[in-house]
Amino acid sequence: MALALRIEDKLYITKFRVDDKSHLKIKDKEKCRQCIGRPCLTCCPVRGYQLQEDGTVAADYEGCLECGTCRVLCPEQNLEWHYPTGGMGVIYRYG
Amino acid sequence: MAVDISRSALEGASSMTGGETRFDVAVVGAGPAGTTCALLLARAGLEVALIERGPYPGSKNTFGGVLYRHPLEQIVPRFWERAPIERKVIDKQYWLLTEDSAVKLGHRSRRFAEEPYNTFTVLRAKFDRWYAEEAREAGAMLIPSTVALEAIRDERGRVIGVRTDREQGDLYASVVVAADGVNSLLSRQLGLHGELRPEHVALGVKEVIALGEDRIRERFNLEGDEGADISLLGAVTKGMVGGGFIYTNRDTVSVGVVANADAYRRSGNSPVDLLEEMKAHPLIRPLLEGGQLKEYQAHLIPEGGFDAMPPLCADGLLVVGDAAGLVNAAFFEGSNHAILSGQLAAETILEAKSKGDFSAQALAGYERRLRQSVTLRDLKGLRRLPGLLHSHPQYFAIYPELLNEAAHHFLAADGRPKRDKVRGALKAVTARRSPWQLLRDLWDVWRGTNLWP
């Protein structure tokens, strides 16, 4: 296997038990539309935030590594960030 | 399976006390800090709950890769004989990198290959699980797959337990220990501190790459279960405050890069790209060639130091480990301070229990102990460093380049007389940084690190 991998492949190899509900919630979509910089788009280590055509941002919780960077960097503190339900989310086998 | 065991355990405890689940101490988070605290309290005979949000301890945890002998050795003597350690580190290297070269500093010692050893590479999903098992065997009740949602407080605001995401999952305790990591939702919910500031945290991303034992020994010049620890500074962070690392595990290597979150925000750099570029660096790629990815990880590190720490205790509550910000970023230390803080918290709780008083005042001995310990003595000595590095990005952006340029001038076999070569090397440095600036940078580091005897 080549060493250089796309993030999708890295997440495929990493183990998850996906919760049926999202632990990330964008509080006010309008704020993302007006956000300058949108650090979540570049800083998320799994590229979990995607800019939508209407200028809002969509959060993908399924591949989230629960690091908290998006929450810390959100200029508007516009994220409701929880841990996934106990036992769910990423499950490191190496760590 | 772990889920079922804990659920019945929780229900068992609850029925024993007539509906209300009561412990002497509820520890939230089975990382090094929380497990140490739970282990020591359980040994002393207290009823301890150790709550872990992952399906097993370690399943949410990662770090660069090195565990220090001290202070774990005091808690589990000769732990290296039983703990799932990967390799015993005999070689510590610093590589100051440009795009295509490095100045290397390091220390390799045979003394570190012998007992009691020095540092050990570990993988946290294995190590933390083992360590929490020690606590469980000592009598702590491990409750995995359980999120502590919030602290339960009485009418006077004292912490008297935690609400979990289990049905009827309220746990009552004389003391709650917040060992819930860098994001510590518990201490923020209690208002001990607000949101973490971007300049106070670093984001680390890491891959565990399988190479096989033979290749690891060959490529890193190791024998048996000896290990290497390589810190990478310079080009790998594109001028951001931070660095990369390579640690040898038994048959895998841990490869990652850490950079300040605010630097990420300002630069627009992506951690995903940064790690890929680091792995492709011409001096790093040959070490990883032919490897196979086993896991991708990301984690925040509280690097704000002494002045970014939250209050460490409240009525019925102590804060330990990463939740308390006990990381010495300059020396890559965190898990050792986590263990020490867990130990000091346990000592404080035992003292409070003997007096039957769990008020903030009674628990303040924790902070006193911590201040006298290596943890806060070092963090206090280095309190100016996080701000200094923030205002002096040249340490990461320019100096590795200057040193490489000087080394290149000096070592190039170009037939020039040595005097000219020395002049060339000095010129390479002063072209980028004037003598005055060099002195100033040196002085600032001296002043910013109050470690000098």
XYZ file of C-alpha atoms in Angstrom:
548
model
C 0.000 0.000 0.000
C 1.275 3.418 -0.868
C 2.112 5.612 2.109
C 0.318 8.662 0.773
C -3.377 8.145 1.407
C -6.477 10.223 0.994
C -8.226 11.169 4.201
C -11.193 8.942 3.286
C -8.865 5.951 3.143
C -7.224 6.856 6.443
C -10.620 6.979 8.099
C -11.657 3.717 6.478
C -8.665 2.015 8.132
C -9.352 3.675 11.503
C -12.093 2.057 13.574
C -15.370 3.826 14.314
C -18.646 2.848 15.904
C -20.915 5.416 14.337
C -23.553 6.955 16.570
C -27.018 7.289 15.049
C -27.146 10.941 16.027
C -24.638 13.712 15.417
C -22.567 15.035 18.318
C -21.728 18.192 16.312
C -24.311 20.848 15.675
C -23.928 24.168 13.923
C -26.041 26.534 15.988
C -26.826 29.214 13.395
C -26.217 28.440 9.721
C -26.421 32.117 8.828
C -23.328 32.858 10.930
C -21.265 30.438 8.804
C -22.410 32.237 5.674
C -20.995 35.486 7.028
C -17.948 33.959 8.741
C -14.608 35.369 7.639
C -11.934 32.720 7.227
C -14.072 29.702 8.090
C -11.176 27.978 9.909
C -13.210 24.786 10.292
C -12.801 24.119 6.567
C -8.989 23.976 6.720
C -8.204 23.059 10.336
C -10.298 19.932 10.778
C -7.896 16.964 10.690
C -10.437 14.815 8.837
C -11.790 17.559 6.553
C -15.154 17.078 8.199
C -16.515 20.493 7.261
C -17.661 21.227 3.726
C -18.698 24.548 2.245
C -22.113 24.278 0.597
C -23.234 26.077 -2.532
C -25.441 28.405 -0.521
C -22.461 29.521 1.581
C -23.395 27.521 4.651
C -21.164 24.827 6.143
C -22.076 21.170 6.614
C -20.499 19.099 9.408
C -19.866 15.396 8.941
C -19.757 13.790 12.368
C -19.209 10.218 11.219
C -15.456 10.494 10.670
C -14.900 12.882 13.588
C -11.840 12.122 15.736
C -13.343 14.173 18.594
C -10.322 16.464 18.891
C -12.247 19.716 19.452
C -10.194 21.923 17.112
C -13.275 23.145 15.219
C -14.943 24.210 18.440
C -11.860 26.032 19.721
C -11.291 27.848 16.430
C -14.879 28.740 15.524
C -14.765 32.565 15.540
C -18.461 32.761 16.361
C -18.491 29.950 18.941
C -21.185 28.622 16.647
C -20.698 24.942 17.384
C -22.524 22.765 19.843
C -19.862 20.173 20.463
C -20.474 17.118 22.608
C -18.899 13.732 22.956
C -20.655 10.937 21.085
C -22.815 8.603 23.184
C -20.696 6.423 25.479
C -18.928 3.689 23.531
C -19.571 5.384 20.173
C -17.359 7.421 17.873
C -13.724 6.712 17.119
C -12.219 3.641 18.777
C -8.444 3.652 18.710
C -6.908 0.211 18.553
C -3.360 1.584 18.720
C -3.641 5.078 20.192
C -18.898 -7.087 26.004
C -17.256 -4.427 28.135
C -20.497 -2.503 27.935
C -22.544 -5.292 29.454
C -20.132 -5.946 32.265
C -20.145 -2.320 33.308
C -23.882 -1.935 33.018
C -24.541 -4.804 35.363
C -21.833 -3.493 37.659
C -23.449 -0.088 37.765
C -26.868 -1.564 38.428
C -25.363 -3.813 41.074
C -23.821 -0.883 42.889
C -27.046 1.018 42.615
C -29.152 -1.761 44.092
C -26.729 -2.205 46.968
C -27.322 1.343 48.083
C -31.074 1.306 47.650
C -31.371 3.148 44.350
C -28.738 5.813 44.767
C -25.339 4.946 43.340
C -22.809 6.256 45.850
C -19.045 6.190 45.824
C -16.387 7.903 47.863
C -14.863 9.229 44.669
C -16.013 9.415 41.044
C -13.122 9.801 38.607
C -14.134 10.982 35.138
C -11.728 9.743 32.495
C -9.522 6.633 32.549
C -6.374 8.204 31.120
C -3.071 8.307 33.014
C -4.248 10.990 35.471
C -7.644 9.503 36.285
C -6.448 5.927 36.469
C -3.550 6.844 38.769
C -5.948 8.621 41.108
C -8.472 5.749 41.049
C -5.768 3.129 41.543
C -4.249 4.807 44.587
C -7.620 5.511 46.190
C -8.819 1.956 45.593
C -5.632 0.619 47.174
C -6.378 2.774 50.201
C -9.765 1.082 50.460
C -12.048 3.793 49.089
C -15.064 3.087 46.900
C -14.039 4.506 43.533
C -15.859 4.748 40.206
C -13.667 5.207 37.146
C -15.839 6.465 34.306
C -14.605 6.147 30.725
C -16.478 7.339 27.637
C -14.771 4.917 25.272
C -15.617 1.199 25.106
C -12.308 0.572 26.882
C -9.721 2.872 28.472
C -7.341 4.207 25.853
C -9.821 3.921 22.997
C -10.118 7.727 22.834
C -6.539 8.496 23.775
C -3.403 9.184 21.859
C -0.126 11.029 22.334
C 3.172 11.306 20.527
C 4.502 8.189 21.934
C 6.818 8.327 24.928
C 6.059 7.418 28.519
C 8.558 8.402 31.226
C 9.776 6.077 33.937
C 9.039 8.674 36.584
C 6.559 8.909 38.301
C 4.775 5.711 37.187
C 7.569 3.648 38.712
C 6.554 4.858 42.172
C 2.989 3.691 41.641
C 3.646 0.414 39.849
C 7.209 -0.657 40.692
C 9.003 -2.250 37.757
C 5.964 -1.573 35.553
C 8.063 -2.236 32.449
C 8.016 -5.944 33.240
C 4.227 -6.098 33.020
C 2.928 -3.088 31.102
C 2.441 -3.318 27.335
C 5.393 -1.132 26.436
C 6.634 -1.085 22.867
C 10.324 -0.214 23.060
C 12.850 1.134 25.562
C 14.185 4.387 24.181
C 17.979 4.551 24.006
C 18.237 7.225 21.330
C 16.803 10.739 21.435
C 17.322 12.912 18.359
C 16.421 16.417 17.296
C 16.373 17.121 13.591
C 16.352 20.760 12.542
C 14.947 20.492 9.051
C 14.802 22.469 5.852
C 13.070 21.176 2.748
C 16.018 18.949 1.842
C 18.516 18.880 4.703
C 18.870 18.555 8.451
C 21.160 19.504 11.288
C 20.911 16.656 13.767
C 21.539 16.663 17.494
C 21.063 13.691 19.696
C 22.029 11.444 22.520
C 22.274 7.669 22.461
C 23.261 5.853 25.603
C 23.773 2.212 26.527
C 22.782 3.176 30.042
C 19.234 3.707 28.786
C 19.215 0.123 27.496
C 19.581 -1.204 31.024
C 17.299 -1.230 34.023
C 15.674 0.903 35.222
C 15.579 2.278 31.671
C 14.549 5.850 30.948
C 11.623 6.352 28.604
C 9.392 3.891 26.798
C 7.354 4.094 23.633
C 3.770 2.962 24.212
C 0.509 2.849 22.297
C -2.230 4.290 24.417
C -5.059 1.968 23.438
C -2.972 -0.831 24.920
C -1.212 0.975 27.743
C -4.192 2.841 29.193
C -6.252 -0.321 29.064
C -3.621 -2.215 31.020
C -3.235 0.595 33.538
C -6.972 0.872 34.161
C -7.038 -2.904 34.670
C -4.513 -2.390 37.472
C -6.940 0.066 39.047
C -9.815 -2.359 38.593
C -7.862 -5.167 40.225
C -7.101 -2.840 43.125
C -10.856 -2.470 43.604
C -11.924 0.524 41.505
C -15.139 0.052 39.552
C -14.410 0.696 35.892
C -17.456 1.979 34.041
C -16.691 2.186 30.305
C -18.883 3.366 27.399
C -20.229 6.075 29.670
C -20.109 9.829 29.141
C -20.152 12.108 32.188
C -22.574 14.757 30.938
C -22.388 17.178 33.832
C -21.550 17.583 37.476
C -24.417 17.279 39.938
C -24.400 20.064 42.483
C -26.286 20.630 45.692
C -28.173 23.802 46.571
C -24.944 25.452 47.717
C -23.180 24.714 44.447
C -20.977 21.969 45.825
C -20.206 19.124 43.453
C -21.827 15.959 44.772
C -21.703 13.647 41.777
C -21.920 13.270 38.013
C -24.794 12.718 35.638
C -23.923 10.150 32.972
C -25.554 9.246 29.687
C -26.767 5.958 31.154
C -30.363 5.423 32.159
C -30.588 6.229 35.868
C -26.938 7.058 35.474
C -26.524 9.575 38.282
C -23.498 8.788 40.408
C -23.005 10.419 43.769
C -19.610 10.879 45.363
C -17.871 12.917 48.058
C -15.362 14.058 45.469
C -15.443 14.151 41.677
C -12.098 14.124 39.883
C -12.192 15.753 36.438
C -9.656 13.715 34.477
C -11.611 14.235 31.287
C -8.816 15.486 29.112
C -7.984 18.636 27.218
C -11.575 19.417 26.227
C -12.751 18.891 29.834
C -16.419 19.547 29.229
C -16.908 18.983 32.956
C -14.761 21.848 34.179
C -16.183 24.166 31.530
C -19.727 23.239 32.491
C -18.792 24.134 36.069
C -17.514 27.508 34.881
C -13.937 26.878 36.017
C -12.843 28.238 32.663
C -14.337 29.385 29.390
C -13.576 28.031 25.939
C -9.934 27.108 25.335
C -8.078 29.886 23.545
C -6.662 28.919 20.141
C -3.157 30.101 21.083
C -3.273 27.849 24.155
C -3.789 24.560 22.328
C -1.889 22.644 19.690
C -3.391 20.154 17.284
C -1.522 16.908 16.817
C -2.222 14.501 13.972
C -0.540 11.130 13.853
C -0.367 7.923 11.899
C 0.587 4.522 13.209
C 2.424 2.796 10.382
C 3.303 -0.893 10.379
C 6.887 -1.562 9.271
C 7.818 -4.843 10.922
C 10.427 -5.342 13.619
C 13.337 -6.067 11.290
C 12.902 -2.932 9.229
C 12.574 -0.835 12.356
C 15.813 -2.215 13.798
C 17.666 -1.693 10.535
C 16.394 1.762 9.714
C 16.784 3.178 13.181
C 19.958 1.255 14.044
C 18.454 -0.583 17.009
C 18.823 -3.969 18.633
C 16.154 -6.094 20.323
C 13.486 -3.956 21.935
C 15.497 -0.734 21.951
C 13.714 2.324 20.596
C 14.337 5.718 19.045
C 12.616 9.040 19.631
C 13.065 11.680 16.930
C 11.767 15.239 17.272
C 11.499 17.217 14.043
C 11.711 21.001 14.026
C 11.638 23.457 11.157
C 10.246 22.890 7.686
C 7.713 20.277 8.824
C 5.490 22.950 10.399
C 5.943 25.591 7.689
C 6.964 28.214 10.217
C 4.148 27.455 12.653
C 5.000 26.949 16.326
C 5.253 23.193 16.733
C 7.131 20.188 15.456
C 6.944 16.667 14.171
C 7.913 13.341 15.661
C 8.836 9.774 14.827
C 8.717 7.138 17.546
C 9.549 3.501 17.086
C 7.050 1.041 18.493
C 7.570 -2.737 18.465
C 6.538 -3.335 14.847
C 5.011 0.046 13.984
C 6.191 3.645 14.014
C 4.198 6.630 15.269
C 4.622 9.572 12.912
C 2.940 12.870 13.551
C 3.026 16.630 13.526
C 1.877 19.107 16.162
C 1.228 22.801 15.577
C -0.444 25.604 17.453
C -4.153 25.903 16.657
C -4.004 29.665 16.284
C -1.067 29.310 13.863
C -3.184 26.876 11.845
C -6.022 29.394 11.777
C -3.828 32.322 10.738
C -1.871 30.412 8.097
C -4.735 28.449 6.615
C -2.486 25.369 6.610
C -4.253 22.029 6.708
C -3.121 19.393 9.215
C -4.001 16.730 6.656
C -1.610 18.205 4.085
C 1.056 18.996 6.662
C 1.317 15.362 7.743
C 1.349 14.094 4.153
C 4.121 16.535 3.256
C 6.112 15.570 6.302
C 5.903 11.878 5.405
C 7.077 12.751 1.892
C 10.093 14.758 3.150
C 13.237 13.346 1.487
C 14.870 12.629 4.862
C 11.778 11.045 6.392
C 10.285 9.106 3.490
C 13.045 6.443 3.410
C 12.336 5.599 7.050
C 8.679 4.891 6.282
C 9.012 3.308 2.842
C 6.897 0.191 2.391
C 4.937 0.847 5.586
C 1.245 0.239 5.961
C -1.140 2.613 7.712
C -2.821 1.097 10.751
C -4.532 4.108 12.271
C -5.006 7.851 11.857
C -5.443 9.991 14.972
C -5.942 13.582 16.031
C -5.870 15.205 19.448
C -5.532 18.610 21.065
C -2.713 19.339 23.485
C -3.054 22.052 26.145
C 0.129 24.033 25.596
C -0.772 27.343 27.215
C 1.370 26.517 30.234
C 1.231 27.929 33.732
C -0.853 31.006 32.970
C -3.495 29.111 31.007
C -4.338 26.691 33.810
C -7.891 26.651 35.157
C -8.647 26.652 38.897
C -7.608 23.201 40.122
C -10.222 22.639 42.788
C -13.702 23.569 43.877
C -16.062 22.230 46.541
C -16.108 18.489 45.928
C -13.979 18.684 42.781
C -10.369 18.308 41.663
C -9.000 18.796 38.146
C -6.042 16.683 36.966
C -3.941 15.925 33.876
C -4.712 17.557 30.532
C -7.975 18.904 31.948
C -5.779 20.998 34.251
C -3.440 21.948 31.396
C -0.443 20.153 32.937
C 1.674 19.877 29.801
C 5.265 21.004 29.403
C 5.224 21.461 25.647
C 8.860 22.523 25.297
C 10.006 19.194 26.708
C 7.235 17.048 25.171
C 5.968 16.108 28.628
C 2.355 15.502 29.587
C 1.550 11.943 30.592
C 4.150 12.040 33.369
C 2.603 15.201 34.812
C -0.848 13.645 34.411
C 0.245 10.645 36.495
C 1.835 12.868 39.133
C -1.258 15.059 39.366
C -3.429 11.971 39.783
C -1.155 10.825 42.578
C -1.250 14.187 44.349
C -5.025 14.357 43.946
C -5.339 10.921 45.563
C -3.141 11.970 48.496
C -5.241 15.088 48.961
C -8.513 13.156 48.849
C -7.269 10.681 51.459
C -6.343 13.590 53.695
C -9.754 15.210 53.132
C -11.510 11.945 53.888
C -9.688 11.541 57.177
C -11.080 14.947 58.157
C -14.476 14.310 56.595
C -14.257 17.640 54.784
C -14.366 17.881 50.998
C -14.719 21.634 50.622
C -12.510 23.588 48.243
C -10.509 24.649 51.270
C -9.928 21.085 52.380
C -8.965 20.085 48.839
C -6.625 23.045 48.339
C -3.758 20.821 49.499
C -3.785 19.436 45.963
C -2.699 22.744 44.507
C -0.112 23.172 47.252
C 1.340 19.750 46.527
C 1.346 20.427 42.813
C 3.166 23.730 43.303
C 5.918 21.976 45.232
C 6.198 19.254 42.607
C 8.302 19.113 39.479
C 5.156 19.733 37.422
C 4.383 23.268 38.503
C 7.969 24.178 39.277
C 8.805 23.471 35.626
C 5.639 25.019 34.226
C 6.172 28.124 36.323
C 9.791 28.374 35.212
C 8.629 28.185 31.623
C 5.536 30.356 32.019
C 6.749 32.976 29.562
C 7.639 30.458 26.884
C 4.238 29.941 25.197
C 3.848 33.704 24.713
C 7.451 34.055 23.630
C 7.182 31.394 20.937
C 3.988 33.000 19.767
C 5.654 36.382 19.332
C 8.930 34.912 17.997
C 7.989 32.551 15.158
C 11.552 32.961 13.834
C 12.689 30.183 16.170
C 10.716 27.756 14.031
C 10.782 29.539 10.690
C 14.317 30.904 10.326
C 16.762 29.209 12.683
C 16.595 25.689 11.255
C 17.347 27.201 7.847
C 20.236 29.292 9.175
C 21.854 26.335 10.882
C 21.529 24.174 7.781
C 22.933 26.905 5.574
C 25.893 27.379 7.909
C 26.514 23.622 8.086
C 26.361 23.370 4.322
C 28.936 26.140 3.874
C 31.242 24.614 6.414
C 30.999 21.016 5.204
C 30.846 21.502 1.431
C 33.958 19.979 -0.188
C 34.659 22.941 -2.405
C 38.390 23.419 -1.992
C 38.066 26.771 -0.249
C 40.389 27.605 2.666
C 38.854 26.986 6.097
C 38.918 30.690 6.994
C 36.745 31.428 3.961
C 34.420 28.592 4.867
C 33.917 29.893 8.392
C 33.313 33.355 6.964
C 30.818 31.874 4.500
C 29.001 30.044 7.269
C 28.801 33.182 9.410
C 27.649 35.218 6.443
C 24.916 32.704 5.706
C 23.623 33.356 9.197
C 24.014 37.130 9.354
C 22.397 37.592 5.946
C 19.117 36.458 7.474
C 19.522 37.671 11.033
C 21.743 40.550 12.120
C 24.176 40.028 15.031
C 21.946 42.279 17.073
C 18.864 40.210 16.267
C 20.759 36.997 17.037
C 21.743 38.307 20.446
C 18.249 39.549 21.042
C 16.704 36.152 20.150
C 19.156 34.385 22.422
C 18.500 36.793 25.272
C 14.743 36.403 24.868
C 14.978 32.629 25.186
C 17.212 33.009 28.218
C 14.773 35.399 29.828
C 11.724 33.407 28.775
C 12.939 30.199 30.347
C 13.581 30.598 34.008
C 15.414 27.286 34.353
C 18.911 28.530 34.912
C 20.385 27.707 38.324
